[in-house]
Structure formats: C-alpha cells, structure tokens
Short mmCIF file of C-alpha atoms and ligand atoms in Angstrom, two decimals:
data_model
loop_
_atom_site.label_atom_id
_atom_site.label_comp_id
_atom_site.label_asym_id
_atom_site.label_seq_id
_atom_site.Cartn_x
_atom_site.Cartn_y
_atom_site.Cartn_z
CA MET I 1 16.86 38.20 -98.21
CA ASP I 2 14.87 41.38 -98.31
CA PHE I 3 13.96 41.46 -94.65
CA GLU I 4 12.42 44.94 -94.73
CA SER I 5 9.92 44.03 -97.45
CA LEU I 6 9.18 40.76 -95.71
CA ALA I 7 8.38 42.59 -92.48
CA LEU I 8 6.09 44.95 -94.34
CA GLU I 9 4.27 42.22 -96.18
CA TYR I 10 4.00 39.47 -93.57
CA LYS I 11 4.55 41.38 -90.30
CA THR I 12 6.79 40.17 -87.47
CA PRO I 13 7.77 37.93 -85.78
CA LEU I 14 8.26 35.82 -88.88
CA TYR I 15 10.07 32.61 -89.78
CA ILE I 16 11.69 32.56 -93.24
CA TYR I 17 13.30 29.47 -94.80
CA ASP I 18 15.68 29.37 -97.73
CA PHE I 19 14.57 26.27 -99.66
CA GLU I 20 17.64 26.38 -101.90
CA HIS I 21 19.78 25.74 -98.84
CA ILE I 22 17.58 22.78 -97.85
CA LYS I 23 18.05 21.35 -101.34
CA GLU I 24 21.83 21.76 -101.22
CA GLN I 25 22.00 20.05 -97.85
CA PHE I 26 19.79 17.20 -99.00
CA GLU I 27 21.82 16.65 -102.13
CA SER I 28 25.11 16.73 -100.25
CA ILE I 29 24.06 13.94 -97.90
CA LYS I 30 22.42 11.88 -100.65
CA ASP I 31 25.55 12.24 -102.74
CA ALA I 32 27.79 11.14 -99.87
CA PHE I 33 26.02 7.75 -99.88
CA ARG I 34 25.93 7.38 -103.67
CA ALA I 35 28.04 4.21 -103.64
CA ARG I 36 25.21 2.42 -101.79
CA LYS I 37 21.47 2.03 -101.75
CA SER I 38 20.40 4.78 -99.39
CA LEU I 39 17.28 6.40 -98.01
CA ILE I 40 17.37 9.83 -96.38
CA CYS I 41 14.46 10.03 -93.95
CA TYR I 42 14.07 13.64 -92.83
CA ALA I 43 13.42 13.90 -89.06
CA VAL I 44 10.05 15.65 -89.16
CA LYS I 45 10.36 16.92 -85.60
CA ALA I 46 13.03 19.41 -86.68
CA ASN I 47 10.49 21.37 -88.69
CA SER I 48 7.21 19.75 -89.61
CA ASN I 49 5.81 22.39 -91.97
CA LEU I 50 3.92 20.58 -94.74
CA SER I 51 5.57 22.62 -97.50
CA ILE I 52 9.02 21.65 -96.23
CA LEU I 53 7.99 17.99 -96.12
CA ARG I 54 6.56 18.16 -99.62
CA TYR I 55 9.68 19.91 -100.96
CA LEU I 56 11.98 17.30 -99.42
CA GLY I 57 9.69 14.51 -100.62
CA LYS I 58 10.01 15.77 -104.20
CA LEU I 59 13.78 15.64 -103.81
CA GLY I 60 13.43 11.98 -102.85
CA ALA I 61 13.41 12.11 -99.06
CA GLY I 62 11.44 9.85 -96.77
CA CYS I 63 10.39 10.80 -93.24
CA ASP I 64 11.37 9.74 -89.75
CA CYS I 65 8.31 10.32 -87.54
CA VAL I 66 7.83 10.10 -83.79
CA SER I 67 4.06 10.41 -83.46
CA VAL I 68 1.05 9.49 -85.44
CA GLY I 69 0.60 13.20 -86.08
CA GLU I 70 3.97 13.30 -87.82
CA VAL I 71 3.10 10.19 -89.84
CA LYS I 72 -0.11 11.90 -90.96
CA ARG I 73 1.80 15.04 -91.91
CA ALA I 74 4.24 12.99 -94.01
CA LEU I 75 1.41 11.22 -95.81
CA ILE I 76 -0.51 14.46 -96.46
CA ALA I 77 2.69 16.02 -97.84
CA GLY I 78 2.87 13.18 -100.36
CA ILE I 79 5.77 11.19 -98.91
CA SER I 80 5.68 7.61 -100.18
CA LYS I 81 4.44 5.29 -97.39
CA TYR I 82 7.39 3.00 -98.10
CA LYS I 83 9.72 5.81 -97.07
CA ILE I 84 8.13 6.48 -93.68
CA ILE I 85 9.60 5.20 -90.42
CA PHE I 86 7.79 5.48 -87.10
CA SER I 87 10.16 5.74 -84.09
CA GLY I 88 9.71 6.81 -80.47
CA VAL I 89 9.75 5.20 -77.01
CA GLY I 90 6.02 5.44 -76.24
CA LYS I 91 3.72 4.49 -79.07
CA GLU I 92 0.07 3.99 -78.18
CA ASP I 93 -1.99 1.09 -79.56
CA ASN I 94 -4.02 3.39 -81.80
CA GLU I 95 -0.78 4.89 -83.18
CA ILE I 96 0.62 1.41 -83.89
CA ALA I 97 -2.65 0.41 -85.55
CA TYR I 98 -2.67 3.54 -87.71
CA ALA I 99 0.90 2.96 -88.88
CA LEU I 100 0.15 -0.69 -89.70
CA ARG I 101 -3.01 0.21 -91.57
CA GLN I 102 -1.09 2.75 -93.63
CA ASN I 103 1.50 0.08 -94.43
CA ILE I 104 4.48 2.37 -93.78
CA LEU I 105 8.02 1.05 -94.22
CA MET I 106 8.62 0.04 -90.60
CA LEU I 107 8.01 0.68 -86.94
CA ASN I 108 11.13 1.18 -84.95
CA VAL I 109 10.66 -0.48 -81.55
CA GLU I 110 12.47 0.62 -78.44
CA SER I 111 11.61 -1.99 -75.77
CA GLU I 112 10.52 -5.58 -75.26
CA GLU I 113 7.09 -4.50 -74.05
CA GLU I 114 6.61 -2.37 -77.10
CA LEU I 115 7.55 -5.25 -79.39
CA LYS I 116 4.86 -7.39 -77.72
CA ARG I 117 2.27 -4.66 -78.13
CA VAL I 118 3.13 -4.24 -81.81
CA GLU I 119 2.76 -8.00 -82.17
CA ALA I 120 -0.61 -7.99 -80.37
CA VAL I 121 -1.99 -5.13 -82.47
CA ALA I 122 -0.69 -6.75 -85.69
CA LYS I 123 -2.28 -10.07 -84.71
CA TYR I 124 -5.60 -8.39 -83.99
CA MET I 125 -5.45 -6.68 -87.39
CA GLU I 126 -4.15 -9.81 -89.09
CA ILE I 127 -1.27 -7.83 -90.60
CA LYS I 128 2.42 -8.67 -90.44
CA ALA I 129 4.29 -5.74 -88.86
CA ARG I 130 7.63 -4.75 -90.37
CA ILE I 131 9.91 -3.67 -87.55
CA SER I 132 13.39 -2.54 -86.65
CA VAL I 133 14.91 -2.42 -83.18
CA ARG I 134 16.66 0.66 -81.85
CA ILE I 135 20.03 -0.18 -80.33
CA ASN I 136 21.35 1.83 -77.41
CA PRO I 137 25.10 1.34 -77.94
CA ASP I 138 26.14 3.14 -74.73
CA VAL I 139 28.28 5.59 -76.69
CA ASP I 140 28.81 9.19 -75.63
CA ALA I 141 27.88 11.55 -78.49
CA LYS I 142 29.63 14.42 -76.62
CA THR I 143 26.78 16.83 -77.08
CA HIS I 144 24.40 18.74 -74.76
CA PRO I 145 23.09 16.25 -72.16
CA TYR I 146 19.47 17.06 -73.06
CA ILE I 147 20.01 15.89 -76.63
CA SER I 148 22.30 12.93 -75.98
CA THR I 149 20.42 9.68 -76.56
CA GLY I 150 22.90 6.82 -76.96
CA LEU I 151 23.97 6.26 -73.36
CA LYS I 152 22.67 3.61 -70.98
CA GLN I 153 21.27 6.34 -68.74
CA ASN I 154 19.06 7.62 -71.61
CA LYS I 155 15.57 6.21 -72.10
CA PHE I 156 16.15 5.30 -75.75
CA GLY I 157 16.56 1.89 -77.36
CA VAL I 158 17.77 -1.41 -75.89
CA ASP I 159 21.24 -2.84 -75.32
CA VAL I 160 22.78 -5.19 -77.88
CA ASP I 161 21.99 -8.41 -75.98
CA THR I 162 18.36 -7.46 -75.48
CA ALA I 163 18.12 -6.43 -79.12
CA LYS I 164 19.40 -9.83 -80.21
CA LYS I 165 16.72 -11.53 -78.11
CA LEU I 166 14.04 -9.29 -79.58
CA TYR I 167 15.13 -10.13 -83.13
CA ILE I 168 15.07 -13.86 -82.38
CA TYR I 169 11.60 -13.48 -80.91
CA ALA I 170 10.38 -11.37 -83.85
CA LYS I 171 11.77 -13.81 -86.39
CA SER I 172 9.74 -16.63 -84.85
CA SER I 173 6.54 -14.60 -84.60
CA GLU I 174 3.81 -15.02 -87.17
CA TRP I 175 2.97 -11.30 -86.88
CA LEU I 176 6.38 -9.64 -86.93
CA GLU I 177 8.89 -9.23 -89.72
CA PRO I 178 12.25 -7.79 -88.65
CA ILE I 179 13.62 -5.81 -91.59
CA GLY I 180 15.82 -3.11 -90.07
CA ILE I 181 18.26 -2.13 -87.36
CA HIS I 182 18.44 1.37 -85.93
CA CYS I 183 20.71 3.51 -83.80
CA HIS I 184 20.54 7.24 -83.03
CA ILE I 185 22.99 8.57 -80.46
CA GLY I 186 22.11 12.25 -80.19
CA SER I 187 21.82 15.61 -81.87
CA GLN I 188 24.16 18.46 -82.86
CA ILE I 189 27.07 16.01 -83.01
CA LEU I 190 30.38 17.54 -84.09
CA ASP I 191 32.74 14.62 -83.51
CA ILE I 192 32.87 11.69 -85.94
CA GLU I 193 34.28 9.20 -83.40
CA PRO I 194 30.99 8.44 -81.59
CA TYR I 195 29.40 7.66 -84.97
CA LYS I 196 32.24 5.27 -85.78
CA GLU I 197 31.85 3.54 -82.43
CA ALA I 198 28.06 3.29 -82.61
CA THR I 199 27.94 2.02 -86.20
CA LYS I 200 30.63 -0.53 -85.42
CA ILE I 201 28.51 -1.95 -82.61
CA THR I 202 25.35 -1.92 -84.74
CA ALA I 203 27.08 -3.45 -87.77
CA GLU I 204 28.51 -6.21 -85.58
CA LEU I 205 25.02 -7.10 -84.44
CA LEU I 206 23.78 -6.99 -88.04
CA LYS I 207 26.44 -9.58 -88.90
CA ASN I 208 25.61 -11.78 -85.91
CA LEU I 209 21.94 -11.71 -86.81
CA LYS I 210 22.70 -12.74 -90.36
CA ALA I 211 24.49 -15.79 -88.99
CA LEU I 212 21.22 -16.63 -87.21
CA ASP I 213 19.40 -16.36 -90.53
CA ILE I 214 17.90 -12.98 -89.60
CA ASP I 215 18.62 -11.06 -92.75
CA LEU I 216 17.91 -7.34 -92.29
CA LYS I 217 17.50 -5.00 -95.23
CA PHE I 218 17.81 -1.52 -93.64
CA PHE I 219 20.70 -0.18 -91.61
CA ASP I 220 19.51 3.04 -90.01
CA VAL I 221 22.25 5.21 -88.52
CA GLY I 222 19.91 7.89 -87.16
CA GLY I 223 20.43 11.62 -87.44
CA GLY I 224 22.36 14.08 -85.35
CA ILE I 225 24.90 15.67 -87.71
CA GLY I 226 25.70 19.07 -86.21
CA ILE I 227 25.62 22.44 -87.97
CA ARG I 228 27.51 25.70 -87.54
CA TYR I 229 25.74 28.17 -85.27
CA LYS I 230 28.85 30.21 -84.45
CA ASP I 231 32.28 28.82 -85.25
CA GLU I 232 31.80 25.08 -84.78
CA ILE I 233 33.80 22.70 -86.98
CA THR I 234 31.21 20.34 -88.36
CA ILE I 235 31.29 16.84 -89.82
CA GLU I 236 31.40 16.67 -93.62
CA PRO I 237 28.70 14.46 -95.16
CA TYR I 238 31.40 12.50 -97.00
CA ASP I 239 33.23 11.70 -93.74
CA PHE I 240 29.95 10.78 -92.09
CA ALA I 241 29.12 8.37 -94.91
CA GLN I 242 32.62 6.87 -94.86
CA ALA I 243 32.41 6.31 -91.09
CA VAL I 244 29.18 4.38 -91.62
CA LEU I 245 30.17 2.48 -94.73
CA ALA I 246 33.55 1.42 -93.38
CA ASN I 247 31.75 -0.77 -90.86
CA LEU I 248 29.32 -2.33 -93.29
CA GLY I 249 31.72 -4.27 -95.46
CA GLU I 250 29.96 -6.17 -98.21
CA SER I 251 26.58 -6.46 -96.52
CA ASP I 252 23.80 -5.70 -98.94
CA VAL I 253 21.70 -3.29 -96.89
CA THR I 254 20.04 0.01 -97.68
CA VAL I 255 21.64 2.66 -95.51
CA VAL I 256 19.06 4.90 -93.88
CA CYS I 257 19.88 8.15 -92.17
CA GLU I 258 17.57 10.58 -90.42
CA PRO I 259 18.98 14.10 -90.52
CA GLY I 260 16.80 16.90 -89.20
CA ARG I 261 18.93 19.87 -88.18
CA PHE I 262 21.48 19.25 -90.94
CA LEU I 263 18.81 19.67 -93.63
CA VAL I 264 16.90 22.66 -92.32
CA GLY I 265 18.82 24.32 -89.46
CA ASN I 266 20.81 26.91 -91.35
CA SER I 267 17.97 27.60 -93.78
CA GLY I 268 15.91 29.46 -91.18
CA TYR I 269 15.72 33.09 -90.05
CA LEU I 270 13.51 34.58 -87.37
CA LEU I 271 12.71 38.17 -88.17
CA THR I 272 11.69 40.30 -85.22
CA LYS I 273 10.94 43.95 -84.54
CA VAL I 274 12.41 46.06 -81.77
CA LEU I 275 9.80 47.31 -79.33
CA TYR I 276 11.92 49.15 -76.79
CA GLU I 277 15.35 49.55 -75.36
CA LYS I 278 15.81 49.74 -71.60
CA LYS I 279 18.58 49.77 -69.04
CA ASN I 280 18.56 48.28 -65.54
CA GLY I 281 21.59 49.95 -64.02
CA ASN I 282 24.33 49.28 -66.55
CA LYS I 283 22.60 46.32 -68.13
CA ARG I 284 21.17 46.99 -71.58
CA PHE I 285 18.08 45.16 -72.83
CA VAL I 286 16.58 45.18 -76.30
CA ILE I 287 12.97 44.10 -76.06
CA VAL I 288 11.62 42.54 -79.28
CA ASP I 289 8.31 41.15 -80.52
CA ALA I 290 9.60 37.55 -80.72
CA ALA I 291 10.00 35.62 -77.50
CA MET I 292 10.80 32.23 -76.00
CA ASN I 293 7.43 30.93 -77.18
CA ASP I 294 8.69 31.48 -80.76
CA LEU I 295 12.24 30.20 -80.18
CA ILE I 296 12.88 28.29 -76.96
CA ARG I 297 16.38 26.99 -77.76
CA PRO I 298 18.31 29.83 -76.06
CA GLY I 299 16.27 29.63 -72.85
CA PHE I 300 16.04 25.83 -72.81
CA TYR I 301 19.53 24.71 -73.83
CA ASN I 302 21.40 27.99 -73.51
CA ALA I 303 21.83 27.63 -77.28
CA TYR I 304 23.60 30.34 -79.27
CA HIS I 305 21.95 31.96 -82.29
CA GLU I 306 23.60 34.83 -84.12
CA ILE I 307 21.54 38.03 -84.05
CA GLU I 308 22.05 40.85 -86.52
CA ALA I 309 20.49 44.28 -86.89
CA ILE I 310 19.07 44.97 -90.35
CA ASN I 311 20.15 48.07 -92.27
CA LYS I 312 21.91 49.87 -89.42
CA ASP I 313 24.98 51.75 -90.54
CA GLU I 314 26.00 52.87 -87.10
CA GLN I 315 29.43 51.49 -86.24
CA LYS I 316 29.21 52.04 -82.50
CA THR I 317 27.83 49.02 -80.69
CA SER I 318 27.39 47.88 -77.12
CA LYS I 319 26.36 44.61 -75.54
CA ALA I 320 22.71 43.90 -74.92
CA ASP I 321 20.45 41.00 -73.99
CA VAL I 322 17.79 40.51 -76.64
CA VAL I 323 14.63 39.56 -74.78
CA GLY I 324 10.93 38.98 -75.39
CA ALA I 325 7.85 40.06 -73.49
CA ILE I 326 7.26 36.79 -71.63
CA CYS I 327 7.25 36.73 -67.85
CA GLU I 328 10.33 34.53 -67.39
CA SER I 329 13.96 35.45 -67.02
CA SER I 330 14.76 32.57 -69.40
CA ASP I 331 12.92 34.53 -72.10
CA PHE I 332 15.93 35.62 -74.11
CA LEU I 333 16.98 35.13 -77.72
CA GLY I 334 20.55 36.20 -77.16
CA LYS I 335 22.82 37.39 -74.34
CA ASN I 336 25.55 40.00 -74.62
CA VAL I 337 24.88 40.61 -78.29
CA SER I 338 26.83 43.50 -79.84
CA LEU I 339 24.21 45.83 -81.28
CA PRO I 340 24.00 49.48 -82.36
CA ARG I 341 21.55 51.84 -80.70
CA LEU I 342 18.10 50.65 -81.78
CA ASN I 343 14.76 52.37 -82.12
CA HIS I 344 11.18 51.20 -82.01
CA GLY I 345 10.45 49.42 -85.31
CA ASP I 346 14.04 48.47 -86.19
CA LEU I 347 14.49 44.91 -87.36
CA LEU I 348 16.69 42.15 -85.97
CA VAL I 349 17.22 38.76 -87.53
CA VAL I 350 17.98 35.63 -85.51
CA LYS I 351 19.87 33.06 -87.58
CA SER I 352 20.06 29.28 -87.96
CA VAL I 353 16.59 28.73 -86.55
CA GLY I 354 15.22 26.38 -89.21
CA ALA I 355 15.47 23.33 -86.94
CA TYR I 356 13.67 23.09 -83.60
CA GLY I 357 12.55 26.71 -83.92
CA PHE I 358 8.96 26.84 -85.02
CA SER I 359 8.44 23.14 -84.23
CA MET I 360 9.14 23.80 -80.54
CA SER I 361 7.17 27.02 -80.41
CA SER I 362 4.12 27.37 -78.19
CA ASN I 363 1.25 29.62 -77.24
CA TYR I 364 2.68 30.43 -73.80
CA ASN I 365 1.35 33.73 -72.46
CA THR I 366 -1.51 33.38 -75.01
CA ARG I 367 0.75 34.45 -77.82
CA ALA I 368 -0.15 33.45 -81.36
CA ARG I 369 2.51 31.50 -83.22
CA CYS I 370 4.34 33.15 -86.11
CA ALA I 371 3.70 32.99 -89.82
CA GLU I 372 6.23 31.06 -91.92
CA VAL I 373 7.50 32.00 -95.37
CA ALA I 374 9.52 29.99 -97.90
CA PHE I 375 12.09 31.55 -100.21
CA ALA I 376 12.34 29.38 -103.32
CA GLU I 377 12.94 30.04 -107.02
CA ASN I 378 13.53 33.69 -106.15
CA LYS I 379 10.05 34.09 -104.73
CA TYR I 380 8.59 34.36 -101.27
CA ARG I 381 5.57 32.20 -100.44
CA LEU I 382 3.53 32.01 -97.27
CA ILE I 383 3.67 28.43 -95.96
CA ARG I 384 1.85 28.98 -92.66
CA LYS I 385 -0.54 31.73 -91.73
CA ARG I 386 -0.02 33.64 -88.52
CA GLU I 387 -2.30 32.27 -85.83
CA THR I 388 -5.14 34.42 -84.60
CA PHE I 389 -6.45 34.84 -81.09
CA GLU I 390 -9.51 32.85 -82.18
CA ASP I 391 -7.28 29.92 -83.21
CA LEU I 392 -5.82 29.94 -79.72
CA ILE I 393 -9.08 29.76 -77.80
CA GLY I 394 -10.99 27.63 -80.34
CA CYS I 395 -10.68 24.41 -78.32
CA GLU I 396 -12.06 26.13 -75.22
CA THR I 397 -14.87 28.41 -76.37
CA GLU I 398 -17.39 25.67 -77.14
CA CYS I 399 -16.67 23.99 -73.78
CA LEU I 400 -17.06 27.31 -72.02
CA VAL I 401 -20.56 27.71 -73.42
CA ARG I 402 -21.51 24.05 -72.95
CA GLY I 403 -19.90 23.74 -69.51
CA ASN I 404 -21.70 26.88 -68.35
CA LEU I 405 -19.35 27.32 -65.39
N1 LLP D 1 16.27 10.42 -85.38
C1 LLP D 1 15.83 10.31 -84.11
C2 LLP D 1 15.39 9.02 -83.63
C3 LLP D 1 15.82 11.45 -83.28
O1 LLP D 1 15.39 11.34 -82.04
C4 LLP D 1 16.25 12.70 -83.79
C5 LLP D 1 16.24 13.91 -82.96
C6 LLP D 1 16.68 12.77 -85.12
C7 LLP D 1 16.68 11.60 -85.89
C8 LLP D 1 17.14 14.05 -85.76
O2 LLP D 1 18.24 14.58 -85.12
P1 LLP D 1 19.01 15.83 -85.81
O3 LLP D 1 19.56 15.35 -87.11
O4 LLP D 1 18.02 16.92 -86.00
O5 LLP D 1 20.05 16.19 -84.82
N2 LLP D 1 15.30 20.07 -79.67
C9 LLP D 1 16.71 19.81 -79.72
C10 LLP D 1 17.06 18.64 -80.60
C11 LLP D 1 16.32 17.37 -80.23
C12 LLP D 1 16.62 16.21 -81.13
C13 LLP D 1 15.70 15.07 -80.88
N3 LLP D 1 15.88 13.93 -81.71
C14 LLP D 1 17.44 21.09 -80.14
O6 LLP D 1 16.79 22.12 -80.33
O7 LLP D 1 18.65 21.11 -80.22
#
C-alpha cells in the first residue's frame, strides 16, 4: 500500500481496505464447505460499507443483518433477497413488516414473544413468515465477555427446550413456516471446542425436530471465527467446517455461516497523521488525528491493534501511547507502542481494523467520520466520502430555525 500517496490524495484519518484479501477469505470459507450446500451470509455489522457488500455479493455471499437499516443496505448493494437473514433480539413491528414485504430468506427469532409478534404481523399482512429460532446452547466461547453470546447469562436466543416448543408452535401456525435453526456463540473465537459443543447441541435438536415432522432446510452456525491481531493461533476454515459437518451426519440441510471479522478484519488499515509528541513526566504520548470516535475497539475492549510508523528509517525506538484528541483517557489507539521519534505530519498505520472499525465509529466531540478507500485490481477507489461539518449538524439546523429557541 502506498500510504504516503493515499494520505496526500484522500487526507487523514483514512480507512483503506484490501479487497483482494476479502476475496481470499471469502473463497477459503466457501471452499471449506464445498462438500455441502452452503450459504455464507456476511455479518453486515462488521463493516456495512455498500461497496464491500456489493463486492461480497458478487462473490456469492448473502447477508446477516440485525436491523432494518442493514437489510436495506444489503438490498441496495444488490444482495439477492433469498440470501438475506434478519437476526437480533429486539425487532420492531415495522422492521418485521419490512422484512416480510421484501420476502427475505428468513427472520431469525430470539424469544417466544418475538415469535408471536412475527406471527401477528404476518397474519395482518396475510403473508407466511419464514423463520428460524436462535438457540442459546449455554456454551462458553472463551472470548472477551462483551462479545460472548452463547451463555445462559447472555440475552441472546432461547434454550433448547424452549426452542423445541417454539418450533412446534410455529409448525402449527397458519402464518409461520419454520425453515432454519440458528446458533451464534460469540466473536473472535480461537478455540474450536466451543463450536463443536454448540453445533452438537443444535444438530441434536435438528434431528429431534425431524422426528416430529419439522423438517428444517437451513443449519446456521453463526459467525465468530477469530483472526490474528498479534500472535493468536486461529481456527482454519477447514477445521471449522469439519467441526460443523461432523455433527450433521446425512441430514440434507444447507449450512449457513455468518462470518464478519474473518472476512474483513485483516483487510483494513487506519491511516493517521501525527500531530504532536508530548511527555508527562517519563510517559511519552504520540497525539494523532484519528481517535476513539474512529476506532473504539482499543478503548472499549482493550483490544490490541498493531501500529507502525510509515517510512521511518530510525532504528532507535521508545514506548509511547498513541492517543487521539478526544477528552477521555480511554481515547487511545495503542498503549506502549515501540515507535521512533516522530514529527508533525508523520504517518502511522493501525492494522486489522476492517471489522468493527468504521462501523462502530461515531461523531463524538463533533468529529466528522473518516473517508474510506478500497484497494482492488491494483487501483484505489473512494468508497465513502469524508463527512463534513454540515453533514454532522444537518439533522439539527432545520429544527433550530423552526424551534426558534
Ligand atoms: N452473527 C451474529 C448473530 C452476530 O451477532 C455476529 C456478531 C456475527 C454473526 C459476526 O461475528 P464475527 O464473525 O464478526 O465475529 N464489536 C465487537 C464484535 C461484536 C460482534 C457482534 N456479533 C468487536 O469489535 O470485537
């Protein structure tokens, strides 16, 4: 990547994504399931840029969405409606109605009350709703507690017995058609065992339901495959697929999986410019033009992202905290990073930020969100303009005039 030219052309802070990497990741997971019918539904929340969705759609991906906004993004990007899944614990009636009207593949329900609401909305619209139920298998994914979702204490899904009841109810309803089963136990998972345990439980239920004449077509194992940020040993797609398939036996289902981070995480770079260096006592700080509003993962989860200085030959380094200009002590991109002496205008690049980077960014401190650039076919293309101050206040200005406070 030619970071210096990119900084000149698009300014900083800037997100850059290597689309070739996204393609390789997609193909590796698709290939791992080649012995079966499979559908890879990209988890839009990881990075919802329309150009990324369109690119993955062309490769054959579907989308896993958790809001009507994400469903709309997927449709605008050209994802086939039969490859869109709508998950999430708190869908509103208008969101359910929109998804039904669009005739997407299925709604993934996460509670008894939600199932009844889907039924009521479907009845009102005189449409049969295709659904799956999210199982909470009570399995520990051994990841950061904030991104662990498959334990009883987490708000997600329902236990196996409740799920069975919901399927029996759905089967008998005129307005519901159970077609899938779903389980997602967490994110940044590095250990295969929890997947084995969770799919075993889900596959067992699939079998029991079949005996009750509830014949499901889609077996959705969720997302969560971890990536390497530093020196983590990650799960190979082949091993992941084997862990899933081993539990499925002969059952004739389409395997669905919903990777987010795995597809886009290591494709992303956040390019940022050094503003100042300063020392408080012995503590060295490098203050840059990106901040926690651009990348909240370090401050929020204490997540590690490698940071590298661009085009600095100097061998001598010392430890520094790389921080932004936001008024919070959690506003850091890296702690104790080994860096050479830096001057105003030098460039740093923060790595592995393709997932949950831009998509979790905000306008905190009235800061405009970054531009985004794709690197594909040896060319750079702008895929999101940098926000302007006017974009930020647009929803308020009219009210200010009308409200006349
Ligand atoms: N499917 C469902 C139902 C999910 O809730 C998620 C992520 C995924 C798939 C995709 O998981 P992935 O393959 O990306 O691990 N903001 C956090 C991660 C939150 C993940 C939320 N759910 C982070 O920055 O680490």
